[in-house]
Amino acid sequence: MISEYRPGRIAIVLAAALSATTAAAAAKPVAQPQGPARLAAQHWDLVDWTGRQVPQGKRLRLDFDAKRGSFSTDTMCNRAGGSYSIKGSSIRLGGRKGQFASTLMACPEPAMTFERRYVASLGAVRSWRIDGDRLVLRTAKGERLTYQAAHKPAADAPRRFIYVSAETKPCHGVAPMTCLQIREKPGDPWQLHYGGIVDFDPQPGIEYRLRIIEEKIAHPPADASSLRWTLDQVIEQRVVKR
């Protein structure tokens, strides 16, 4: 079986267009590293920016790699990154001149203007602090960029490849629900998946091949799966004609 399901337990499932953030929330809270190590222990998603409207439907995720001393971020149309350094509550992104490496894809306005302003603000960041599950970056001019912590899988967690059908199917745990259909090989029969895939937002009519990260949840609630699947990469996708 590809998907773990135990009869008599309430399954957490993915509705047709619902990202399975609930699967990530199923785990009991674990102690997080503190200080600079906390930056690299989690993903950080932009939720507020002083004087600016954060785009809806487009996740701007910031990540830190403590071993390499580098960061990377979605900027709207592209991804950018570079080195970072921390001293106490001070932080610099992109070296002394705030310079980042970036992909060079163009996209329509106003997205490009937003991206330029966002990158400029990141380059001007001078301080940081973590309040609970929020990371607050402040620029030299007092702008605040606030990020929400998100689960970050362990670097050594196993990866696996699956196919996701273009169609969901009705399924039944304790109550009627809607499940994804998945399989590991093209010729295999589709199987119902009773859990979610974190960070995966499937679109109707599209079949996917994914690389996912699989983690065991040490002490899952009684109504949840003992496995957490997180999207690692969309390998391919195709429109399925009915």
PDB file of C-alpha atoms in Angstrom:
ATOM      1  CA  MET A   1       0.000   0.000   0.000  1.00  0.00           C
ATOM      2  CA  ILE A   2       1.233   3.435  -0.831  1.00  0.00           C
ATOM      3  CA  SER A   3      -0.971   5.234   1.645  1.00  0.00           C
ATOM      4  CA  GLU A   4      -1.245   4.374   5.299  1.00  0.00           C
ATOM      5  CA  TYR A   5      -4.788   4.161   6.625  1.00  0.00           C
ATOM      6  CA  ARG A   6      -6.063   2.521   9.770  1.00  0.00           C
ATOM      7  CA  PRO A   7      -9.779   1.627   9.971  1.00  0.00           C
ATOM      8  CA  GLY A   8     -11.589   3.140  12.897  1.00  0.00           C
ATOM      9  CA  ARG A   9      -9.462   6.282  12.923  1.00  0.00           C
ATOM     10  CA  ILE A  10     -10.557   9.563  11.441  1.00  0.00           C
ATOM     11  CA  ALA A  11      -8.451  10.219   8.343  1.00  0.00           C
ATOM     12  CA  ILE A  12      -7.193  13.655   7.444  1.00  0.00           C
ATOM     13  CA  VAL A  13      -7.776  14.055   3.735  1.00  0.00           C
ATOM     14  CA  LEU A  14      -7.175  16.491   0.966  1.00  0.00           C
ATOM     15  CA  ALA A  15     -10.261  18.043  -0.587  1.00  0.00           C
ATOM     16  CA  ALA A  16     -10.042  18.669  -4.317  1.00  0.00           C
ATOM     17  CA  ALA A  17      -8.273  22.012  -4.158  1.00  0.00           C
ATOM     18  CA  LEU A  18      -7.133  22.035  -0.533  1.00  0.00           C
ATOM     19  CA  SER A  19      -3.464  22.063   0.343  1.00  0.00           C
ATOM     20  CA  ALA A  20      -2.945  19.580   3.131  1.00  0.00           C
ATOM     21  CA  THR A  21      -1.612  21.900   5.735  1.00  0.00           C
ATOM     22  CA  THR A  22      -3.709  19.894   8.164  1.00  0.00           C
ATOM     23  CA  ALA A  23      -1.315  16.985   7.754  1.00  0.00           C
ATOM     24  CA  ALA A  24       1.525  19.131   9.024  1.00  0.00           C
ATOM     25  CA  ALA A  25      -0.579  20.317  11.931  1.00  0.00           C
ATOM     26  CA  ALA A  26      -1.326  16.752  12.938  1.00  0.00           C
ATOM     27  CA  ALA A  27       2.024  16.327  14.666  1.00  0.00           C
ATOM     28  CA  LYS A  28       2.460  17.348  18.268  1.00  0.00           C
ATOM     29  CA  PRO A  29       4.616  20.452  18.703  1.00  0.00           C
ATOM     30  CA  VAL A  30       8.303  19.692  19.092  1.00  0.00           C
ATOM     31  CA  ALA A  31      10.985  21.801  20.696  1.00  0.00           C
ATOM     32  CA  GLN A  32      12.596  24.120  18.154  1.00  0.00           C
ATOM     33  CA  PRO A  33      16.223  25.263  18.155  1.00  0.00           C
ATOM     34  CA  GLN A  34      16.688  28.763  19.480  1.00  0.00           C
ATOM     35  CA  GLY A  35      18.791  31.700  18.321  1.00  0.00           C
ATOM     36  CA  PRO A  36      20.277  31.715  14.800  1.00  0.00           C
ATOM     37  CA  ALA A  37      19.810  27.931  14.489  1.00  0.00           C
ATOM     38  CA  ARG A  38      16.038  28.500  14.462  1.00  0.00           C
ATOM     39  CA  LEU A  39      16.320  30.377  11.162  1.00  0.00           C
ATOM     40  CA  ALA A  40      17.525  27.261   9.356  1.00  0.00           C
ATOM     41  CA  ALA A  41      15.216  24.870  11.202  1.00  0.00           C
ATOM     42  CA  GLN A  42      12.029  26.096   9.510  1.00  0.00           C
ATOM     43  CA  HIS A  43      10.665  27.608   6.328  1.00  0.00           C
ATOM     44  CA  TRP A  44       9.506  31.244   6.615  1.00  0.00           C
ATOM     45  CA  ASP A  45       6.553  32.540   4.570  1.00  0.00           C
ATOM     46  CA  LEU A  46       5.974  36.274   4.145  1.00  0.00           C
ATOM     47  CA  VAL A  47       2.678  37.326   5.759  1.00  0.00           C
ATOM     48  CA  ASP A  48       3.092  41.061   6.368  1.00  0.00           C
ATOM     49  CA  TRP A  49       5.194  43.908   4.982  1.00  0.00           C
ATOM     50  CA  THR A  50       4.991  47.449   6.324  1.00  0.00           C
ATOM     51  CA  GLY A  51       3.075  49.652   3.908  1.00  0.00           C
ATOM     52  CA  ARG A  52       2.787  46.930   1.263  1.00  0.00           C
ATOM     53  CA  GLN A  53       0.161  44.399   0.340  1.00  0.00           C
ATOM     54  CA  VAL A  54       1.420  40.836   0.393  1.00  0.00           C
ATOM     55  CA  PRO A  55       0.263  39.078  -2.789  1.00  0.00           C
ATOM     56  CA  GLN A  56      -2.470  36.486  -2.360  1.00  0.00           C
ATOM     57  CA  GLY A  57      -2.074  33.063  -3.929  1.00  0.00           C
ATOM     58  CA  LYS A  58       1.692  33.409  -4.279  1.00  0.00           C
ATOM     59  CA  ARG A  59       3.856  32.123  -1.456  1.00  0.00           C
ATOM     60  CA  LEU A  60       7.060  34.065  -0.836  1.00  0.00           C
ATOM     61  CA  ARG A  61       9.161  31.596   1.139  1.00  0.00           C
ATOM     62  CA  LEU A  62      12.482  32.442   2.756  1.00  0.00           C
ATOM     63  CA  ASP A  63      14.975  29.696   3.677  1.00  0.00           C
ATOM     64  CA  PHE A  64      18.313  29.683   5.471  1.00  0.00           C
ATOM     65  CA  ASP A  65      21.110  27.121   5.250  1.00  0.00           C
ATOM     66  CA  ALA A  66      23.276  27.455   8.364  1.00  0.00           C
ATOM     67  CA  LYS A  67      26.003  25.081   7.150  1.00  0.00           C
ATOM     68  CA  ARG A  68      26.568  27.022   3.940  1.00  0.00           C
ATOM     69  CA  GLY A  69      25.814  30.423   5.415  1.00  0.00           C
ATOM     70  CA  SER A  70      23.374  31.068   2.577  1.00  0.00           C
ATOM     71  CA  PHE A  71      19.721  31.948   2.087  1.00  0.00           C
ATOM     72  CA  SER A  72      17.249  31.644  -0.771  1.00  0.00           C
ATOM     73  CA  THR A  73      13.822  33.110  -1.353  1.00  0.00           C
ATOM     74  CA  ASP A  74      10.941  33.307  -3.792  1.00  0.00           C
ATOM     75  CA  THR A  75      10.764  36.916  -4.951  1.00  0.00           C
ATOM     76  CA  MET A  76       7.523  36.788  -7.005  1.00  0.00           C
ATOM     77  CA  CYS A  77       8.655  35.871 -10.525  1.00  0.00           C
ATOM     78  CA  ASN A  78      12.087  34.484  -9.646  1.00  0.00           C
ATOM     79  CA  ARG A  79      14.222  32.982  -6.905  1.00  0.00           C
ATOM     80  CA  ALA A  80      17.107  34.866  -5.364  1.00  0.00           C
ATOM     81  CA  GLY A  81      19.726  34.084  -2.792  1.00  0.00           C
ATOM     82  CA  GLY A  82      23.192  34.711  -1.471  1.00  0.00           C
ATOM     83  CA  SER A  83      25.195  34.701   1.711  1.00  0.00           C
ATOM     84  CA  TYR A  84      24.007  35.965   5.074  1.00  0.00           C
ATOM     85  CA  SER A  85      25.713  36.886   8.317  1.00  0.00           C
ATOM     86  CA  ILE A  86      24.433  37.328  11.855  1.00  0.00           C
ATOM     87  CA  LYS A  87      25.889  39.106  14.868  1.00  0.00           C
ATOM     88  CA  GLY A  88      23.532  39.267  17.818  1.00  0.00           C
ATOM     89  CA  SER A  89      20.308  40.889  16.611  1.00  0.00           C
ATOM     90  CA  SER A  90      21.976  42.208  13.435  1.00  0.00           C
ATOM     91  CA  ILE A  91      21.676  40.406  10.122  1.00  0.00           C
ATOM     92  CA  ARG A  92      22.863  41.138   6.597  1.00  0.00           C
ATOM     93  CA  LEU A  93      21.474  39.373   3.544  1.00  0.00           C
ATOM     94  CA  GLY A  94      23.553  39.238   0.402  1.00  0.00           C
ATOM     95  CA  GLY A  95      26.895  40.452   1.745  1.00  0.00           C
ATOM     96  CA  ARG A  96      27.975  44.020   2.423  1.00  0.00           C
ATOM     97  CA  LYS A  97      26.317  45.474  -0.665  1.00  0.00           C
ATOM     98  CA  GLY A  98      23.129  43.442  -0.379  1.00  0.00           C
ATOM     99  CA  GLN A  99      23.750  41.746  -3.713  1.00  0.00           C
ATOM    100  CA  PHE A 100      21.884  38.547  -4.550  1.00  0.00           C
ATOM    101  CA  ALA A 101      22.139  35.948  -7.265  1.00  0.00           C
ATOM    102  CA  SER A 102      18.813  35.546  -9.051  1.00  0.00           C
ATOM    103  CA  THR A 103      17.059  33.764 -11.873  1.00  0.00           C
ATOM    104  CA  LEU A 104      16.074  36.117 -14.685  1.00  0.00           C
ATOM    105  CA  MET A 105      12.521  35.296 -15.691  1.00  0.00           C
ATOM    106  CA  ALA A 106      10.221  38.159 -16.627  1.00  0.00           C
ATOM    107  CA  CYS A 107       6.545  38.360 -15.690  1.00  0.00           C
ATOM    108  CA  PRO A 108       3.780  40.942 -16.205  1.00  0.00           C
ATOM    109  CA  GLU A 109       3.313  44.049 -14.090  1.00  0.00           C
ATOM    110  CA  PRO A 110       2.659  44.721 -11.297  1.00  0.00           C
ATOM    111  CA  ALA A 111       4.536  41.549 -10.286  1.00  0.00           C
ATOM    112  CA  MET A 112       7.911  42.780 -11.576  1.00  0.00           C
ATOM    113  CA  THR A 113       7.634  46.063  -9.684  1.00  0.00           C
ATOM    114  CA  PHE A 114       6.704  44.194  -6.508  1.00  0.00           C
ATOM    115  CA  GLU A 115       9.688  41.876  -6.975  1.00  0.00           C
ATOM    116  CA  ARG A 116      12.167  44.746  -7.391  1.00  0.00           C
ATOM    117  CA  ARG A 117      10.895  46.433  -4.223  1.00  0.00           C
ATOM    118  CA  TYR A 118      10.939  43.184  -2.268  1.00  0.00           C
ATOM    119  CA  VAL A 119      14.513  42.350  -3.272  1.00  0.00           C
ATOM    120  CA  ALA A 120      15.606  45.905  -2.453  1.00  0.00           C
ATOM    121  CA  SER A 121      14.024  45.647   1.000  1.00  0.00           C
ATOM    122  CA  LEU A 122      15.705  42.316   1.710  1.00  0.00           C
ATOM    123  CA  GLY A 123      19.022  43.862   0.765  1.00  0.00           C
ATOM    124  CA  ALA A 124      18.351  46.666   3.246  1.00  0.00           C
ATOM    125  CA  VAL A 125      17.521  44.356   6.196  1.00  0.00           C
ATOM    126  CA  ARG A 126      19.671  45.092   9.242  1.00  0.00           C
ATOM    127  CA  SER A 127      18.025  43.328  12.210  1.00  0.00           C
ATOM    128  CA  TRP A 128      16.012  40.239  13.043  1.00  0.00           C
ATOM    129  CA  ARG A 129      14.039  38.680  15.855  1.00  0.00           C
ATOM    130  CA  ILE A 130      11.797  35.674  16.355  1.00  0.00           C
ATOM    131  CA  ASP A 131       8.540  36.084  18.291  1.00  0.00           C
ATOM    132  CA  GLY A 132       6.909  32.699  18.773  1.00  0.00           C
ATOM    133  CA  ASP A 133       6.291  31.383  15.272  1.00  0.00           C
ATOM    134  CA  ARG A 134       7.020  34.706  13.550  1.00  0.00           C
ATOM    135  CA  LEU A 135      10.284  36.012  12.121  1.00  0.00           C
ATOM    136  CA  VAL A 136      10.520  39.800  11.897  1.00  0.00           C
ATOM    137  CA  LEU A 137      13.152  41.418   9.672  1.00  0.00           C
ATOM    138  CA  ARG A 138      13.653  45.178   9.899  1.00  0.00           C
ATOM    139  CA  THR A 139      15.384  47.387   7.340  1.00  0.00           C
ATOM    140  CA  ALA A 140      17.611  50.382   7.999  1.00  0.00           C
ATOM    141  CA  LYS A 141      14.600  52.641   7.275  1.00  0.00           C
ATOM    142  CA  GLY A 142      12.315  50.822   9.704  1.00  0.00           C
ATOM    143  CA  GLU A 143      10.359  48.646   7.284  1.00  0.00           C
ATOM    144  CA  ARG A 144       9.225  45.366   8.822  1.00  0.00           C
ATOM    145  CA  LEU A 145       8.915  42.121   6.913  1.00  0.00           C
ATOM    146  CA  THR A 146       7.099  39.479   8.952  1.00  0.00           C
ATOM    147  CA  TYR A 147       7.220  35.758   8.162  1.00  0.00           C
ATOM    148  CA  GLN A 148       5.210  32.809   9.456  1.00  0.00           C
ATOM    149  CA  ALA A 149       7.111  29.648  10.408  1.00  0.00           C
ATOM    150  CA  ALA A 150       6.293  26.521   8.382  1.00  0.00           C
ATOM    151  CA  HIS A 151       7.414  22.948   8.891  1.00  0.00           C
ATOM    152  CA  LYS A 152      10.738  22.106   7.249  1.00  0.00           C
ATOM    153  CA  PRO A 153      11.442  18.399   6.704  1.00  0.00           C
ATOM    154  CA  ALA A 154      14.680  16.922   7.980  1.00  0.00           C
ATOM    155  CA  ALA A 155      17.473  17.014   5.423  1.00  0.00           C
ATOM    156  CA  ASP A 156      17.971  13.241   5.662  1.00  0.00           C
ATOM    157  CA  ALA A 157      14.284  12.302   5.399  1.00  0.00           C
ATOM    158  CA  PRO A 158      13.686   9.764   2.584  1.00  0.00           C
ATOM    159  CA  ARG A 159      12.422  10.897  -0.808  1.00  0.00           C
ATOM    160  CA  ARG A 160      10.077   8.906  -3.030  1.00  0.00           C
ATOM    161  CA  PHE A 161       8.330   9.372  -6.362  1.00  0.00           C
ATOM    162  CA  ILE A 162       4.581   9.107  -6.884  1.00  0.00           C
ATOM    163  CA  TYR A 163       1.993   9.864  -9.550  1.00  0.00           C
ATOM    164  CA  VAL A 164      -1.145  11.807  -8.625  1.00  0.00           C
ATOM    165  CA  SER A 165      -4.270  11.325 -10.711  1.00  0.00           C
ATOM    166  CA  ALA A 166      -6.057  14.229 -12.374  1.00  0.00           C
ATOM    167  CA  GLU A 167      -9.227  13.080 -10.606  1.00  0.00           C
ATOM    168  CA  THR A 168     -10.084  12.804  -6.935  1.00  0.00           C
ATOM    169  CA  LYS A 169     -12.472  10.123  -5.723  1.00  0.00           C
ATOM    170  CA  PRO A 170     -15.084   9.886  -2.993  1.00  0.00           C
ATOM    171  CA  CYS A 171     -13.790   7.789  -0.104  1.00  0.00           C
ATOM    172  CA  HIS A 172     -14.950   6.872   3.359  1.00  0.00           C
ATOM    173  CA  GLY A 173     -13.170   6.876   6.689  1.00  0.00           C
ATOM    174  CA  VAL A 174     -15.509   7.538   9.574  1.00  0.00           C
ATOM    175  CA  ALA A 175     -17.385   9.990   7.329  1.00  0.00           C
ATOM    176  CA  PRO A 176     -17.605  10.566   3.559  1.00  0.00           C
ATOM    177  CA  MET A 177     -14.695  12.532   2.143  1.00  0.00           C
ATOM    178  CA  THR A 178     -12.665  13.164  -0.995  1.00  0.00           C
ATOM    179  CA  CYS A 179      -9.275  11.556  -1.562  1.00  0.00           C
ATOM    180  CA  LEU A 180      -6.398  11.893  -3.967  1.00  0.00           C
ATOM    181  CA  GLN A 181      -5.567   8.916  -6.151  1.00  0.00           C
ATOM    182  CA  ILE A 182      -1.897   7.967  -6.279  1.00  0.00           C
ATOM    183  CA  ARG A 183       0.418   5.279  -7.624  1.00  0.00           C
ATOM    184  CA  GLU A 184       4.152   4.649  -7.833  1.00  0.00           C
ATOM    185  CA  LYS A 185       4.375   3.336 -11.420  1.00  0.00           C
ATOM    186  CA  PRO A 186       2.414   4.264 -14.576  1.00  0.00           C
ATOM    187  CA  GLY A 187       0.973   0.756 -14.953  1.00  0.00           C
ATOM    188  CA  ASP A 188      -0.102   0.374 -11.338  1.00  0.00           C
ATOM    189  CA  PRO A 189      -3.777   0.746 -10.382  1.00  0.00           C
ATOM    190  CA  TRP A 190      -4.699   3.996  -8.681  1.00  0.00           C
ATOM    191  CA  GLN A 191      -4.988   3.812  -4.906  1.00  0.00           C
ATOM    192  CA  LEU A 192      -6.796   6.178  -2.569  1.00  0.00           C
ATOM    193  CA  HIS A 193      -4.566   8.411  -0.445  1.00  0.00           C
ATOM    194  CA  TYR A 194      -6.138   9.236   2.912  1.00  0.00           C
ATOM    195  CA  GLY A 195      -3.553  11.786   3.988  1.00  0.00           C
ATOM    196  CA  GLY A 196      -2.503  15.163   2.644  1.00  0.00           C
ATOM    197  CA  ILE A 197       0.644  16.314   0.872  1.00  0.00           C
ATOM    198  CA  VAL A 198       2.012  19.444   2.488  1.00  0.00           C
ATOM    199  CA  ASP A 199       2.712  22.328   0.063  1.00  0.00           C
ATOM    200  CA  PHE A 200       0.949  20.517  -2.811  1.00  0.00           C
ATOM    201  CA  ASP A 201      -1.940  22.378  -4.444  1.00  0.00           C
ATOM    202  CA  PRO A 202      -3.332  20.120  -7.198  1.00  0.00           C
ATOM    203  CA  GLN A 203      -5.354  21.622 -10.001  1.00  0.00           C
ATOM    204  CA  PRO A 204      -8.357  19.777 -11.473  1.00  0.00           C
ATOM    205  CA  GLY A 205      -7.677  17.936 -14.718  1.00  0.00           C
ATOM    206  CA  ILE A 206      -3.897  17.780 -14.259  1.00  0.00           C
ATOM    207  CA  GLU A 207      -1.924  14.607 -13.550  1.00  0.00           C
ATOM    208  CA  TYR A 208       1.333  15.004 -11.654  1.00  0.00           C
ATOM    209  CA  ARG A 209       4.528  13.129 -10.991  1.00  0.00           C
ATOM    210  CA  LEU A 210       5.949  14.280  -7.666  1.00  0.00           C
ATOM    211  CA  ARG A 211       8.991  13.761  -5.548  1.00  0.00           C
ATOM    212  CA  ILE A 212       7.841  13.798  -1.958  1.00  0.00           C
ATOM    213  CA  ILE A 213       9.534  13.722   1.421  1.00  0.00           C
ATOM    214  CA  GLU A 214       8.212  11.104   3.828  1.00  0.00           C
ATOM    215  CA  GLU A 215       8.543  11.552   7.579  1.00  0.00           C
ATOM    216  CA  LYS A 216       7.243   9.487  10.453  1.00  0.00           C
ATOM    217  CA  ILE A 217       5.351  11.371  13.133  1.00  0.00           C
ATOM    218  CA  ALA A 218       6.475  10.076  16.489  1.00  0.00           C
ATOM    219  CA  HIS A 219       3.270  10.700  18.448  1.00  0.00           C
ATOM    220  CA  PRO A 220       0.393  11.435  16.053  1.00  0.00           C
ATOM    221  CA  PRO A 221      -3.051  12.271  17.426  1.00  0.00           C
ATOM    222  CA  ALA A 222      -5.534   9.405  17.410  1.00  0.00           C
ATOM    223  CA  ASP A 223      -7.349  10.879  14.400  1.00  0.00           C
ATOM    224  CA  ALA A 224      -4.257  11.386  12.227  1.00  0.00           C
ATOM    225  CA  SER A 225      -1.829   9.447  10.054  1.00  0.00           C
ATOM    226  CA  SER A 226       1.580   8.485  11.407  1.00  0.00           C
ATOM    227  CA  LEU A 227       3.194   9.699   8.167  1.00  0.00           C
ATOM    228  CA  ARG A 228       3.692  13.222   6.896  1.00  0.00           C
ATOM    229  CA  TRP A 229       4.212  13.727   3.156  1.00  0.00           C
ATOM    230  CA  THR A 230       5.689  17.011   1.963  1.00  0.00           C
ATOM    231  CA  LEU A 231       6.099  18.085  -1.659  1.00  0.00           C
ATOM    232  CA  ASP A 232       9.778  18.208  -2.597  1.00  0.00           C
ATOM    233  CA  GLN A 233       9.478  18.793  -6.339  1.00  0.00           C
ATOM    234  CA  VAL A 234       6.942  18.626  -9.173  1.00  0.00           C
ATOM    235  CA  ILE A 235       8.778  16.434 -11.683  1.00  0.00           C
ATOM    236  CA  GLU A 236       6.211  16.709 -14.450  1.00  0.00           C
ATOM    237  CA  GLN A 237       2.565  17.493 -15.047  1.00  0.00           C
ATOM    238  CA  ARG A 238       0.156  17.050 -17.931  1.00  0.00           C
ATOM    239  CA  VAL A 239      -3.406  17.988 -18.760  1.00  0.00           C
ATOM    240  CA  VAL A 240      -5.676  14.955 -18.967  1.00  0.00           C
ATOM    241  CA  LYS A 241      -8.458  15.238 -21.524  1.00  0.00           C
ATOM    242  CA  ARG A 242     -11.746  13.668 -20.612  1.00  0.00           C
TER     243      ARG A 242
END
